[in-house]
Amino acid sequence: MSTITITYAELSRLVAIVGPSAGKDKFLPIFTCIQIHSHEGRVELRATDRYTFAAARGAAKYDGPDILIRHADLKHLLSALRVAGAAGVTLDVDAEQERITATATDSQLDEQAVSLTVTYQVPKGEYPKFNPFKADWSGTTTHPSFNPTYLRHVPNLGETVTFASQGVGKPCGFFTKDWAVIIMPVRVEGDVTENWLARKDAEAA
């Protein structure tokens, strides 16, 4: 069994970053999950709906296996922690029993100590293997093509965000030092940017 001890604020932030990229289609339940991953001994959350891919790294220590938890379960946990006035939570990850047990830490409600423990069943299924931080962004271009609807998946946390694209019809990404959101491309005929610039030049002539 592996354990993650994480503050409410940190867990809430990680879920806020990757949550919008989790799927909502009940007929594709695996994509409604968030993957808990270990990166160099720290916790990393990952999510995808097949069109956007998001990953966020926290400071909390975790050296266990990749495991899934439903996005809805994480939102339920955060809501319960908030109501209980918990400062943090301990997540006991039991991959063999396929469950995650969450226990609130330092929780008080109306100056009374509160005991809160919730067990979540781990969903079954093969989760896509991806790592937005390892994408090759060499030879970037200023001509990305993507569905602007997915821009809502990029979190607005008051941080400076770096944008990069792999080329026309290629993925584009938004990065900070500890999170990344990748938007899959929309294929277009020809170079839209050059066509648009040419039209503007013709209009100005």
XYZ file of N, CA, C and O in Angstrom:
820
model
N 0.845 -1.199 0.000
C 0.000 0.000 0.000
C 0.876 1.243 0.000
O 1.899 1.291 0.671
N 0.473 2.244 -0.768
C 1.193 3.518 -0.837
C 0.305 4.627 -0.288
O -0.920 4.521 -0.320
N 0.954 5.673 0.219
C 0.207 6.751 0.869
C 0.597 8.111 0.302
O 1.772 8.364 0.019
N -0.407 8.952 0.111
C -0.195 10.347 -0.277
C -0.786 11.225 0.822
O -1.969 11.094 1.150
N 0.032 12.085 1.401
C -0.465 13.072 2.361
C -0.397 14.430 1.687
O 0.696 14.917 1.358
N -1.558 15.025 1.467
C -1.627 16.236 0.647
C -2.584 17.231 1.283
O -3.586 16.843 1.895
N -2.276 18.510 1.160
C -3.162 19.523 1.723
C -4.406 19.671 0.853
O -4.401 19.350 -0.342
N -5.457 20.177 1.465
C -6.695 20.426 0.719
C -6.432 21.416 -0.420
O -6.894 21.221 -1.541
N -5.662 22.469 -0.125
C -5.399 23.500 -1.132
C -4.658 22.927 -2.335
O -4.980 23.239 -3.489
N -3.666 22.062 -2.091
C -2.886 21.501 -3.194
C -3.727 20.532 -4.022
O -3.710 20.578 -5.256
N -4.484 19.663 -3.350
C -5.325 18.722 -4.082
C -6.376 19.463 -4.895
O -6.636 19.129 -6.053
N -6.967 20.485 -4.301
C -7.978 21.276 -4.998
C -7.384 21.930 -6.241
O -8.010 21.959 -7.302
N -6.168 22.449 -6.133
C -5.507 23.100 -7.268
C -5.228 22.091 -8.389
O -5.492 22.371 -9.568
N -4.710 20.913 -8.052
C -4.400 19.915 -9.071
C -5.662 19.461 -9.800
O -5.667 19.321 -11.029
N -6.732 19.248 -9.052
C -7.987 18.819 -9.671
C -8.567 19.927 -10.548
O -9.120 19.672 -11.621
N -8.407 21.182 -10.117
C -8.896 22.311 -10.916
C -8.161 22.409 -12.244
O -8.740 22.820 -13.255
N -6.898 22.003 -12.270
C -6.101 22.072 -13.500
C -6.477 20.957 -14.469
O -6.730 21.185 -15.651
N -6.521 19.716 -13.988
C -6.728 18.589 -14.903
C -8.195 18.224 -15.074
O -8.567 17.616 -16.088
N -9.043 18.584 -14.124
C -10.444 18.187 -14.160
C -11.179 18.539 -15.443
O -11.915 17.694 -15.991
N -11.015 19.762 -15.973
C -11.737 20.117 -17.205
C -11.400 19.226 -18.397
O -12.184 19.144 -19.344
N -10.246 18.554 -18.364
C -9.862 17.687 -19.478
C -10.359 16.254 -19.305
O -10.158 15.424 -20.192
N -10.975 15.946 -18.179
C -11.556 14.616 -17.990
C -12.844 14.509 -18.799
O -13.580 15.481 -18.959
N -13.110 13.318 -19.322
C -14.293 13.115 -20.142
C -15.579 13.131 -19.326
O -15.567 12.982 -18.101
N -16.688 13.299 -20.028
C -18.013 13.319 -19.386
C -18.966 12.306 -20.015
O -20.117 12.225 -19.616
N -18.481 11.545 -20.989
C -19.317 10.590 -21.702
C -19.440 9.298 -20.887
O -18.460 8.572 -20.703
N -20.650 8.994 -20.404
C -20.849 7.801 -19.574
C -20.627 6.508 -20.358
O -20.432 5.442 -19.759
N -20.650 6.592 -21.691
C -20.402 5.410 -22.503
C -18.906 5.163 -22.709
O -18.515 4.135 -23.260
N -18.079 6.101 -22.277
C -16.619 5.946 -22.281
C -16.127 6.245 -20.864
O -15.434 7.228 -20.619
N -16.490 5.381 -19.909
C -16.242 5.699 -18.496
C -14.778 5.846 -18.118
O -14.466 6.572 -17.172
N -13.883 5.179 -18.832
C -12.468 5.264 -18.463
C -11.956 6.697 -18.593
O -11.077 7.133 -17.851
N -12.535 7.461 -19.525
C -12.084 8.833 -19.739
C -12.682 9.808 -18.720
O -12.293 10.977 -18.686
N -13.619 9.330 -17.908
C -14.159 10.181 -16.840
C -13.300 10.090 -15.585
O -13.622 10.704 -14.567
N -12.215 9.342 -15.681
C -11.320 9.143 -14.538
C -10.106 10.060 -14.611
O -9.752 10.584 -15.665
N -9.482 10.229 -13.467
C -8.205 10.938 -13.358
C -7.158 9.939 -12.875
O -7.426 9.151 -11.962
N -6.014 9.955 -13.512
C -4.945 9.031 -13.134
C -4.031 9.680 -12.100
O -3.592 10.822 -12.263
N -3.765 8.941 -11.029
C -2.775 9.361 -10.038
C -1.457 8.701 -10.420
O -1.368 7.471 -10.513
N -0.438 9.508 -10.646
C 0.845 9.042 -11.177
C 1.975 9.549 -10.283
O 1.838 10.590 -9.615
N 3.057 8.815 -10.244
C 4.236 9.244 -9.481
C 5.301 9.751 -10.438
O 5.693 9.044 -11.373
N 5.753 10.984 -10.224
C 6.842 11.550 -11.026
C 7.969 11.968 -10.088
O 7.825 12.903 -9.304
N 9.064 11.221 -10.157
C 10.240 11.504 -9.323
C 9.857 11.644 -7.849
O 10.327 12.534 -7.136
N 8.967 10.748 -7.411
C 8.589 10.722 -6.005
C 7.552 11.739 -5.599
O 7.230 11.859 -4.409
N 7.003 12.479 -6.576
C 5.947 13.453 -6.285
C 4.662 13.039 -7.002
O 4.687 12.345 -8.015
N 3.548 13.512 -6.475
C 2.266 13.157 -7.062
C 2.014 13.965 -8.333
O 2.372 15.147 -8.419
N 1.452 13.302 -9.325
C 1.058 13.954 -10.576
C -0.321 13.433 -10.961
O -0.567 12.230 -10.918
N -1.232 14.331 -11.309
C -2.559 13.940 -11.783
C -2.621 14.134 -13.294
O -2.093 15.119 -13.819
N -3.297 13.192 -13.966
C -3.442 13.265 -15.425
C -4.894 13.015 -15.809
O -5.595 12.239 -15.160
N -5.331 13.673 -16.884
C -6.696 13.481 -17.366
C -6.748 13.717 -18.866
O -5.963 14.507 -19.411
N -7.678 13.023 -19.530
C -7.889 13.239 -20.966
C -9.311 12.864 -21.353
O -9.913 11.967 -20.757
N -9.856 13.584 -22.325
C -11.137 13.216 -22.931
C -10.935 12.799 -24.386
O -11.863 12.752 -25.160
N -9.688 12.547 -24.770
C -9.233 12.161 -26.117
C -8.956 13.368 -27.007
O -8.327 13.225 -28.045
N -9.411 14.554 -26.616
C -9.183 15.757 -27.422
C -8.240 16.731 -26.730
O -7.559 17.507 -27.393
N -8.258 16.715 -25.414
C -7.276 17.473 -24.645
C -6.616 16.526 -23.645
O -7.213 15.546 -23.202
N -5.362 16.846 -23.307
C -4.592 16.050 -22.362
C -4.005 17.002 -21.335
O -3.385 18.004 -21.706
N -4.185 16.702 -20.052
C -3.691 17.597 -19.004
C -2.934 16.806 -17.949
O -3.278 15.662 -17.634
N -1.903 17.425 -17.403
C -1.144 16.836 -16.304
C -0.702 17.956 -15.378
O -0.374 19.053 -15.827
N -0.719 17.678 -14.071
C -0.303 18.673 -13.091
C 0.462 17.986 -11.977
O 0.031 16.944 -11.462
N 1.602 18.585 -11.602
C 2.467 18.010 -10.572
C 2.363 18.796 -9.281
O 2.350 20.019 -9.297
N 2.292 18.070 -8.182
C 2.213 18.696 -6.873
C 3.493 18.495 -6.082
O 4.443 17.863 -6.542
N 3.495 19.014 -4.866
C 4.659 18.880 -3.987
C 4.555 17.656 -3.088
O 5.556 17.209 -2.528
N 3.355 17.114 -2.942
C 3.149 15.967 -2.052
C 3.926 14.755 -2.557
O 4.014 14.508 -3.757
N 4.467 13.982 -1.639
C 5.259 12.813 -1.999
C 4.353 11.632 -2.359
O 3.334 11.398 -1.718
N 4.744 10.922 -3.422
C 4.040 9.694 -3.809
C 4.989 8.838 -4.623
O 5.579 9.302 -5.602
N 5.126 7.583 -4.215
C 6.036 6.678 -4.912
C 5.338 5.346 -5.180
O 5.945 4.288 -5.073
N 4.052 5.416 -5.521
C 3.270 4.209 -5.738
C 2.919 4.001 -7.194
O 3.407 4.699 -8.088
N 2.054 3.036 -7.463
C 1.684 2.698 -8.842
C 0.700 3.699 -9.429
O 0.041 4.449 -8.702
N 0.598 3.698 -10.758
C -0.458 4.463 -11.415
C -1.807 3.859 -11.032
O -1.976 2.634 -11.067
N -2.748 4.715 -10.665
C -4.060 4.225 -10.274
C -5.112 5.257 -10.645
O -4.812 6.456 -10.725
N -6.327 4.792 -10.884
C -7.394 5.679 -11.343
C -8.371 6.001 -10.216
O -8.583 5.198 -9.317
N -8.949 7.183 -10.315
C -10.068 7.563 -9.458
C -11.018 8.400 -10.313
O -10.577 9.180 -11.170
N -12.296 8.197 -10.144
C -13.260 8.956 -10.942
C -13.171 10.446 -10.614
O -13.014 10.825 -9.451
N -13.303 11.269 -11.637
C -13.308 12.713 -11.425
C -14.429 13.091 -10.464
O -14.252 13.922 -9.574
N -15.589 12.448 -10.618
C -16.721 12.728 -9.735
C -16.392 12.387 -8.286
O -16.820 13.089 -7.360
N -15.622 11.310 -8.072
C -15.234 10.933 -6.708
C -14.290 11.961 -6.101
O -14.374 12.274 -4.904
N -13.373 12.491 -6.905
C -12.466 13.523 -6.400
C -13.222 14.793 -6.033
O -12.928 15.436 -5.023
N -14.213 15.153 -6.846
C -15.020 16.329 -6.525
C -15.827 16.086 -5.256
O -15.980 16.995 -4.417
N -16.343 14.867 -5.098
C -17.068 14.504 -3.874
C -16.150 14.612 -2.662
O -16.536 15.140 -1.611
N -14.921 14.111 -2.797
C -13.962 14.163 -1.693
C -13.635 15.598 -1.309
O -13.628 15.950 -0.124
N -13.386 16.442 -2.297
C -13.065 17.840 -2.007
C -14.232 18.538 -1.322
O -14.033 19.343 -0.398
N -15.438 18.223 -1.750
C -16.621 18.809 -1.121
C -16.732 18.363 0.335
O -17.011 19.179 1.233
N -16.502 17.075 0.599
C -16.578 16.550 1.965
C -15.491 17.154 2.846
O -15.732 17.496 4.013
N -14.293 17.313 2.305
C -13.192 17.908 3.067
C -13.498 19.360 3.417
O -13.210 19.825 4.526
N -14.088 20.074 2.455
C -14.422 21.476 2.692
C -15.468 21.601 3.803
O -15.341 22.432 4.704
N -16.495 20.759 3.745
C -17.552 20.794 4.760
C -16.989 20.440 6.136
O -17.377 21.029 7.154
N -16.059 19.476 6.167
C -15.477 19.042 7.437
C -14.420 20.012 7.960
O -13.921 19.844 9.071
N -14.082 21.010 7.154
C -13.058 21.962 7.567
C -11.684 21.339 7.651
O -10.855 21.726 8.495
N -11.422 20.351 6.784
C -10.152 19.628 6.831
C -9.038 20.428 6.160
O -9.229 21.013 5.098
N -7.877 20.423 6.782
C -6.713 21.098 6.205
C -6.047 20.251 5.134
O -5.331 20.759 4.278
N -6.274 18.944 5.199
C -5.640 18.059 4.233
C -6.271 16.691 4.262
O -7.284 16.453 4.925
N -5.647 15.744 3.536
C -6.187 14.394 3.455
C -5.038 13.414 3.222
O -4.038 13.752 2.582
N -5.186 12.228 3.776
C -4.263 11.136 3.514
C -4.954 10.131 2.614
O -6.056 9.656 2.927
N -4.339 9.831 1.476
C -4.896 8.870 0.522
C -4.082 7.581 0.607
O -2.896 7.579 0.271
N -4.715 6.513 1.061
C -4.074 5.194 1.097
C -4.446 4.450 -0.178
O -5.619 4.092 -0.382
N -3.458 4.239 -1.038
C -3.672 3.619 -2.341
C -3.382 2.121 -2.238
O -2.241 1.712 -2.003
N -4.417 1.308 -2.378
C -4.281 -0.147 -2.314
C -4.584 -0.716 -3.695
O -5.743 -0.952 -4.048
N -3.533 -0.890 -4.491
C -3.717 -1.352 -5.865
C -4.226 -2.792 -5.912
O -4.996 -3.160 -6.811
N -3.825 -3.632 -4.962
C -4.251 -5.030 -4.966
C -5.747 -5.151 -4.693
O -6.454 -5.924 -5.334
N -6.244 -4.378 -3.724
C -7.665 -4.407 -3.403
C -8.476 -3.448 -4.276
O -9.703 -3.386 -4.156
N -7.775 -2.717 -5.128
C -8.396 -1.770 -6.062
C -9.291 -0.766 -5.337
O -10.475 -0.610 -5.640
N -8.695 -0.084 -4.363
C -9.445 0.930 -3.638
C -8.505 2.014 -3.123
O -7.306 1.794 -2.950
N -9.088 3.181 -2.911
C -8.377 4.318 -2.341
C -9.164 4.772 -1.118
O -10.358 5.079 -1.229
N -8.503 4.815 0.020
C -9.162 5.242 1.254
C -8.645 6.631 1.629
O -7.443 6.833 1.787
N -9.571 7.571 1.734
C -9.229 8.967 2.056
C -9.596 9.255 3.511
O -10.727 9.005 3.932
N -8.641 9.785 4.255
C -8.872 10.145 5.652
C -8.505 11.609 5.852
O -7.371 12.010 5.569
N -9.467 12.390 6.325
C -9.232 13.823 6.535
C -8.231 14.038 7.665
O -8.192 13.285 8.640
N -7.411 15.074 7.523
C -6.443 15.440 8.563
C -6.750 16.835 9.081
O -7.148 17.718 8.324
N -6.557 17.019 10.375
C -6.745 18.335 11.014
C -8.100 18.937 10.663
O -8.201 20.100 10.274
N -9.160 18.135 10.793
C -10.496 18.630 10.440
C -11.253 19.071 11.685
O -11.265 18.384 12.707
N -11.865 20.229 11.583
C -12.670 20.779 12.671
C -13.923 21.436 12.095
O -13.865 22.093 11.065
N -15.035 21.237 12.781
C -16.300 21.838 12.383
C -16.927 22.445 13.629
O -17.212 21.741 14.598
N -17.105 23.771 13.598
C -17.634 24.486 14.768
C -16.802 24.175 16.012
O -17.327 23.885 17.096
N -15.467 24.212 15.841
C -14.507 24.007 16.927
C -14.551 22.598 17.508
O -14.024 22.346 18.589
N -15.174 21.669 16.798
C -15.206 20.272 17.222
C -14.422 19.431 16.214
O -14.568 19.605 15.004
N -13.584 18.526 16.728
C -12.830 17.647 15.843
C -13.780 16.741 15.078
O -14.765 16.239 15.629
N -13.499 16.554 13.790
C -14.346 15.746 12.920
C -13.523 14.596 12.355
O -12.404 14.793 11.895
N -14.095 13.399 12.410
C -13.458 12.231 11.820
C -14.126 11.924 10.488
O -15.351 11.750 10.432
N -13.340 11.863 9.420
C -13.886 11.627 8.085
C -13.009 10.643 7.332
O -11.827 10.905 7.105
N -13.588 9.509 6.957
C -12.895 8.504 6.151
C -13.833 8.024 5.054
O -14.981 7.659 5.333
N -13.362 8.051 3.825
C -14.169 7.625 2.683
C -13.337 6.660 1.838
O -12.157 6.902 1.597
N -13.970 5.569 1.387
C -13.287 4.607 0.527
C -13.898 4.639 -0.871
O -15.122 4.578 -1.020
N -13.030 4.739 -1.875
C -13.471 4.792 -3.270
C -12.963 3.552 -4.001
O -11.782 3.185 -3.865
N -13.826 2.933 -4.770
C -13.429 1.778 -5.578
C -12.712 2.264 -6.828
O -13.145 3.227 -7.478
N -11.615 1.605 -7.151
C -10.836 1.985 -8.328
C -11.517 1.439 -9.585
O -11.818 0.237 -9.657
N -11.800 2.282 -10.582
C -12.432 1.805 -11.818
C -11.525 0.842 -12.581
O -10.294 0.929 -12.506
N -12.134 -0.073 -13.301
C -11.374 -1.017 -14.120
C -11.245 -0.481 -15.538
O -12.133 0.192 -16.037
N -10.134 -0.796 -16.179
C -9.945 -0.385 -17.563
C -8.528 0.072 -17.827
O -7.766 0.374 -16.903
N -8.166 0.082 -19.095
C -6.830 0.497 -19.524
C -6.841 1.989 -19.816
O -7.577 2.452 -20.690
N -6.030 2.747 -19.085
C -5.993 4.187 -19.287
C -4.950 4.529 -20.346
O -3.902 3.884 -20.419
N -5.215 5.531 -21.194
C -4.232 5.886 -22.233
C -2.891 6.277 -21.632
O -2.829 6.895 -20.563
N -1.835 5.902 -22.312
C -0.490 6.265 -21.861
C -0.090 7.562 -22.562
O 0.005 7.618 -23.774
N 0.143 8.612 -21.780
C 0.559 9.891 -22.359
C 1.317 10.685 -21.312
O 1.170 10.474 -20.116
N 2.150 11.579 -21.790
C 2.889 12.474 -20.906
C 3.071 13.811 -21.612
O 3.982 13.970 -22.423
N 2.217 14.786 -21.322
C 2.308 16.083 -22.013
C 3.651 16.765 -21.839
O 4.075 17.540 -22.691
N 4.346 16.484 -20.735
C 5.625 17.146 -20.487
C 6.729 16.650 -21.421
O 7.747 17.309 -21.583
N 6.528 15.474 -22.048
C 7.575 14.898 -22.888
C 7.329 15.105 -24.375
O 8.029 14.545 -25.205
N 6.329 15.885 -24.730
C 6.071 16.145 -26.149
C 7.244 16.910 -26.760
O 7.896 17.717 -26.104
N 7.516 16.640 -28.043
C 8.611 17.303 -28.745
C 8.100 18.612 -29.339
O 7.319 18.612 -30.285
N 8.566 19.742 -28.776
C 8.099 21.040 -29.251
C 9.181 21.766 -30.059
O 9.130 22.973 -30.225
N 10.163 21.011 -30.573
C 11.181 21.625 -31.418
C 10.552 21.998 -32.758
O 9.624 21.350 -33.240
N 11.077 23.055 -33.373
C 10.532 23.500 -34.651
C 9.115 24.015 -34.517
O 8.256 23.712 -35.335
N 8.862 24.799 -33.466
C 7.502 25.286 -33.237
C 7.096 26.285 -34.316
O 7.921 26.846 -35.026
N 5.812 26.514 -34.429
C 5.265 27.388 -35.453
C 4.212 28.297 -34.849
O 3.706 28.041 -33.767
N 3.891 29.355 -35.538
C 2.830 30.252 -35.068
C 1.524 29.973 -35.790
O 0.638 30.803 -35.805
N 1.395 28.794 -36.429
C 0.218 28.488 -37.234
C -0.553 27.285 -36.689
O -0.782 26.313 -37.404
N -0.957 27.283 -35.438
C -1.728 26.151 -34.927
C -3.168 26.203 -35.403
O -3.691 27.267 -35.719
N -3.807 25.046 -35.456
C -5.228 24.969 -35.798
C -5.898 24.062 -34.772
O -5.556 22.892 -34.670
N -6.836 24.615 -33.993
C -7.495 23.809 -32.988
C -8.885 24.365 -32.714
O -9.204 25.493 -33.084
N -9.705 23.554 -32.089
C -11.060 23.951 -31.740
C -11.013 24.875 -30.520
O -10.622 24.453 -29.435
N -11.408 26.147 -30.655
C -11.295 27.082 -29.531
C -12.168 26.716 -28.340
O -11.961 27.225 -27.242
N -13.142 25.809 -28.550
C -13.976 25.360 -27.431
C -13.121 24.793 -26.313
O -13.408 24.964 -25.126
N -12.015 24.140 -26.697
C -11.187 23.466 -25.705
C -10.290 24.425 -24.932
O -9.609 24.017 -23.993
N -10.294 25.688 -25.291
C -9.520 26.657 -24.513
C -10.044 26.768 -23.087
O -9.320 27.162 -22.181
N -11.312 26.404 -22.884
C -11.855 26.471 -21.521
C -11.184 25.444 -20.612
O -11.310 25.519 -19.390
N -10.474 24.475 -21.198
C -9.766 23.482 -20.396
C -8.446 24.015 -19.852
O -7.824 23.367 -19.017
N -8.002 25.155 -20.352
C -6.756 25.744 -19.863
C -7.077 26.540 -18.600
O -7.840 27.506 -18.653
N -6.526 26.154 -17.449
C -6.894 26.819 -16.195
C -6.395 28.254 -16.130
O -5.297 28.571 -16.602
N -7.210 29.117 -15.559
C -6.818 30.513 -15.344
C -6.524 30.686 -13.855
O -7.416 30.950 -13.058
N -5.261 30.503 -13.491
C -4.853 30.559 -12.092
C -3.983 31.779 -11.803
O -3.303 31.839 -10.785
N -4.008 32.745 -12.711
C -3.206 33.941 -12.510
C -1.727 33.714 -12.747
O -0.892 34.489 -12.280
N -1.380 32.649 -13.474
C 0.012 32.326 -13.746
C 0.367 32.650 -15.196
O -0.493 32.639 -16.071
N 1.643 32.930 -15.442
C 2.116 33.116 -16.812
C 2.180 31.760 -17.497
O 2.734 30.805 -16.961
N 1.589 31.663 -18.686
C 1.491 30.397 -19.409
C 2.269 30.499 -20.716
O 2.177 31.501 -21.433
N 3.042 29.466 -21.028
C 3.778 29.399 -22.286
C 2.981 28.597 -23.299
O 2.449 27.531 -22.971
N 2.890 29.107 -24.522
C 2.153 28.431 -25.593
C 3.137 27.932 -26.646
O 4.098 28.617 -26.990
N 2.910 26.716 -27.172
C 3.753 26.177 -28.238
C 2.906 25.298 -29.144
O 1.908 24.716 -28.711
N 3.301 25.218 -30.415
C 2.611 24.358 -31.377
C 3.649 23.585 -32.175
O 4.749 24.072 -32.422
N 3.276 22.363 -32.597
C 4.186 21.539 -33.382
C 4.026 21.767 -34.885
O 4.721 21.157 -35.670
N 3.099 22.636 -35.272
C 2.926 22.905 -36.688
C 1.468 22.873 -37.090
O 0.587 22.576 -36.294
N 1.216 23.170 -38.364
C -0.144 23.158 -38.885
C -0.735 21.757 -38.739
O -0.126 20.766 -39.134
N -1.917 21.673 -38.158
C -2.551 20.379 -37.971
C -1.899 19.512 -36.917
O -2.130 18.307 -36.867
N -1.046 20.106 -36.065
C -0.352 19.359 -35.014
C -0.835 19.856 -33.649
O -1.405 20.938 -33.537
N -0.597 19.071 -32.592
C -1.036 19.496 -31.261
C -0.411 20.814 -30.834
O 0.696 21.161 -31.253
N -1.134 21.554 -30.003
C -0.568 22.751 -29.398
C -0.707 22.625 -27.888
O -1.606 21.930 -27.388
N 0.205 23.243 -27.167
C 0.253 23.049 -25.733
C 0.372 24.348 -24.957
O 0.883 25.354 -25.455
N -0.112 24.308 -23.729
C -0.015 25.419 -22.786
C 0.704 24.888 -21.548
O 0.306 23.860 -20.995
N 1.749 25.593 -21.094
C 2.622 25.059 -20.061
C 2.924 26.082 -18.975
O 3.002 27.285 -19.227
N 3.124 25.587 -17.758
C 3.842 26.302 -16.708
C 4.912 25.328 -16.228
O 5.107 24.261 -16.828
N 5.575 25.658 -15.147
C 6.643 24.772 -14.658
C 6.103 23.457 -14.100
O 6.850 22.472 -14.024
N 4.821 23.419 -13.690
C 4.326 22.191 -13.067
C 3.003 21.676 -13.619
O 2.410 20.767 -13.074
N 2.503 22.253 -14.705
C 1.335 21.671 -15.365
C 1.365 21.935 -16.857
O 2.047 22.841 -17.330
N 0.615 21.090 -17.583
C 0.561 21.220 -19.042
C -0.808 20.769 -19.530
O -1.384 19.824 -19.002
N -1.320 21.473 -20.538
C -2.570 21.091 -21.195
C -2.306 21.052 -22.696
O -1.836 22.044 -23.269
N -2.581 19.908 -23.308
C -2.363 19.726 -24.742
C -3.718 19.659 -25.443
O -4.610 18.932 -25.012
N -3.872 20.429 -26.524
C -5.102 20.406 -27.320
C -4.803 19.738 -28.654
O -3.854 20.119 -29.345
N -5.609 18.735 -28.987
C -5.391 18.014 -30.237
C -5.788 18.883 -31.425
O -6.640 19.768 -31.310
N -5.193 18.623 -32.593
C -5.350 19.529 -33.735
C -6.643 19.336 -34.510
O -7.313 18.314 -34.411
N -6.975 20.365 -35.271
C -8.003 20.284 -36.304
C -7.288 20.417 -37.635
O -6.556 21.391 -37.856
N -7.442 19.442 -38.499
C -6.747 19.479 -39.788
C -7.462 20.426 -40.745
O -8.686 20.390 -40.873
N -6.695 21.283 -41.378
C -7.263 22.242 -42.322
C -6.525 22.133 -43.645
O -5.381 21.692 -43.702
N -7.193 22.536 -44.733
C -6.575 22.498 -46.055
C -5.751 23.768 -46.261
O -6.260 24.878 -46.126
N -4.474 23.582 -46.544
C -3.611 24.724 -46.804
C -3.228 25.447 -45.528
O -3.541 25.024 -44.423
N -2.530 26.548 -45.679
C -2.077 27.344 -44.548
C -3.067 28.483 -44.337
O -3.084 29.466 -45.064
N -3.899 28.347 -43.341
C -4.951 29.331 -43.092
C -4.353 30.696 -42.796
O -4.850 31.727 -43.257
N -3.270 30.727 -42.028
C -2.669 31.998 -41.641
C -2.159 32.755 -42.860
O -2.407 33.949 -43.023
N -1.453 32.059 -43.753
C -0.921 32.723 -44.938
C -2.053 33.196 -45.835
O -1.992 34.278 -46.410
N -3.115 32.407 -45.955
C -4.261 32.814 -46.769
C -4.919 34.063 -46.186
O -5.329 34.967 -46.916
N -5.025 34.099 -44.876
C -5.649 35.244 -44.206
C -4.794 36.499 -44.394
O -5.310 37.575 -44.713
N -3.457 36.353 -44.248
C -2.560 37.489 -44.420
C -2.609 38.003 -45.859
O -2.576 39.195 -46.111
N -2.658 37.058 -46.823
C -2.719 37.456 -48.220
C -3.994 38.229 -48.510
O -3.996 39.223 -49.245
N -5.101 37.806 -47.915
C -6.363 38.497 -48.108
C -6.314 39.905 -47.510
O -6.807 40.872 -48.109
N -5.715 40.031 -46.338
C -5.605 41.343 -45.689
C -4.717 42.276 -46.524
O -5.004 43.456 -46.667
N -3.620 41.717 -47.121
C -2.759 42.528 -47.972
C -3.511 42.996 -49.201
O -3.370 44.156 -49.643
N -4.350 42.117 -49.760
C -5.115 42.478 -50.960
C -6.136 43.560 -50.628
O -6.374 44.480 -51.423
N -6.729 43.448 -49.432
C -7.699 44.461 -49.041
C -7.054 45.823 -48.815
O -7.656 46.867 -49.081
N -5.815 45.806 -48.355
C -5.101 47.061 -48.060
C -4.566 47.718 -49.336
O -4.301 48.916 -49.348
N -4.383 46.915 -50.406
C -3.797 47.443 -51.645
C -4.761 48.399 -52.365
O -5.948 48.286 -52.264
